[in-house]
Short mmCIF file of C-alpha atoms in Angstrom, two decimals:
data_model
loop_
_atom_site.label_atom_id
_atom_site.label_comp_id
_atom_site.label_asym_id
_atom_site.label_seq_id
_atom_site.Cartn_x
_atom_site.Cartn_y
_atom_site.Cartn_z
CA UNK A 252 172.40 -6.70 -129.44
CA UNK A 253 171.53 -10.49 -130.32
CA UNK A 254 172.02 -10.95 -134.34
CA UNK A 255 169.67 -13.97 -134.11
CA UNK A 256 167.20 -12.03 -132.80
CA UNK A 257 163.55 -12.65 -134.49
CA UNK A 258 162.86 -9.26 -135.83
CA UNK A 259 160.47 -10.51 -138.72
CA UNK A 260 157.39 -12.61 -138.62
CA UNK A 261 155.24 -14.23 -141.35
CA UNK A 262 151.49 -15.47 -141.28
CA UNK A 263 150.97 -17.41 -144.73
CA UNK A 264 147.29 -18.71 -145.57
CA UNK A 265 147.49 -20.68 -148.56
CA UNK A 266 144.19 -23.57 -148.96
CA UNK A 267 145.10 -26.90 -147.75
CA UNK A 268 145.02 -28.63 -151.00
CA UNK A 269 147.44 -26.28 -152.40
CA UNK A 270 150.97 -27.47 -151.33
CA UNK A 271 152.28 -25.99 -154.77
CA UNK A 272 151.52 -22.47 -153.50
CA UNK A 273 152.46 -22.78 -149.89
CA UNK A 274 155.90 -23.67 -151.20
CA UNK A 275 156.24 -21.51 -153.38
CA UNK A 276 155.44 -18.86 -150.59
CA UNK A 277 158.00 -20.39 -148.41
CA UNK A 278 160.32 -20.10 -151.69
CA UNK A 279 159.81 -15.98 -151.82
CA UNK A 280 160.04 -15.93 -147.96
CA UNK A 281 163.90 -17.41 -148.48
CA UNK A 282 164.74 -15.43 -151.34
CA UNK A 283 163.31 -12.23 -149.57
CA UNK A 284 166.10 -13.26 -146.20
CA UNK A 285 168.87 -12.93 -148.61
CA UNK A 286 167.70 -9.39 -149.42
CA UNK A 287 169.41 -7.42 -146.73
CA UNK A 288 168.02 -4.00 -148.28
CA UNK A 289 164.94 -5.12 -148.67
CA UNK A 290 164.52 -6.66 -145.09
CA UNK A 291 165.71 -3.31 -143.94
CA UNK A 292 162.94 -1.19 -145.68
CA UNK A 293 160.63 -3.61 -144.29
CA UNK A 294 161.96 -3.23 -140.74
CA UNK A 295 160.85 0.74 -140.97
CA UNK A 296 157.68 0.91 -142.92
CA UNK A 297 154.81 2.59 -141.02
CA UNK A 298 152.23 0.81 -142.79
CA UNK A 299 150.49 -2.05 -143.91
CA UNK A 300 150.14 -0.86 -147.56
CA UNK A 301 153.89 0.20 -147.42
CA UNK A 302 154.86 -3.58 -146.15
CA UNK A 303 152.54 -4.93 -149.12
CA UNK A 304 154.45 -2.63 -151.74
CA UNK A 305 157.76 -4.16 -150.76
CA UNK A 306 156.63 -7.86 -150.64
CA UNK A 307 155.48 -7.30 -154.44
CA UNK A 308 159.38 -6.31 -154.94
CA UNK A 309 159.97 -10.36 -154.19
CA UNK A 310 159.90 -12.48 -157.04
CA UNK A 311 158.21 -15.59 -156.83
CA UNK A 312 159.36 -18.88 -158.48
CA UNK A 313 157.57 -19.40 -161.73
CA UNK A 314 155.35 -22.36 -161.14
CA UNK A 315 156.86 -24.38 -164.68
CA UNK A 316 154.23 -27.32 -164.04
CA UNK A 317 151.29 -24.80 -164.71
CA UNK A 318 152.61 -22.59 -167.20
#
């Protein structure tokens, strides 16, 4: 069994205009690899809204220029 194996993929749609959020995706989508439960769960879900529910579980950077 390859550890480097691509078991996860991610589709991000974020407006061209809006770097700020695209990183900040990118951002959640690091802190999310370090999660080794979490990537788990996700590897098992059966569905869509189950996959959404753990994603919500990442925290996002706070964005500190627009708060």
């Amino acid at each position: 069994d390859n550890p480097f194996r691509v078991r996860l993929i991610f589709l991000l749609g974020v407006p061209e205009t809006d770097a700020r959020a695209y990183v900040t995706l990118i951002r959640g989508i690091a802190r999310l690899s370090k999660d080794a439960q979490l990537i788990g769960q996700l590897l098992v879900v059966n569905d869509s809204f189950e996959i959404m529910e753990l994603l919500r579980q990442v925290k996002l950077p706070v964005n500190r220029a627009a708060a």
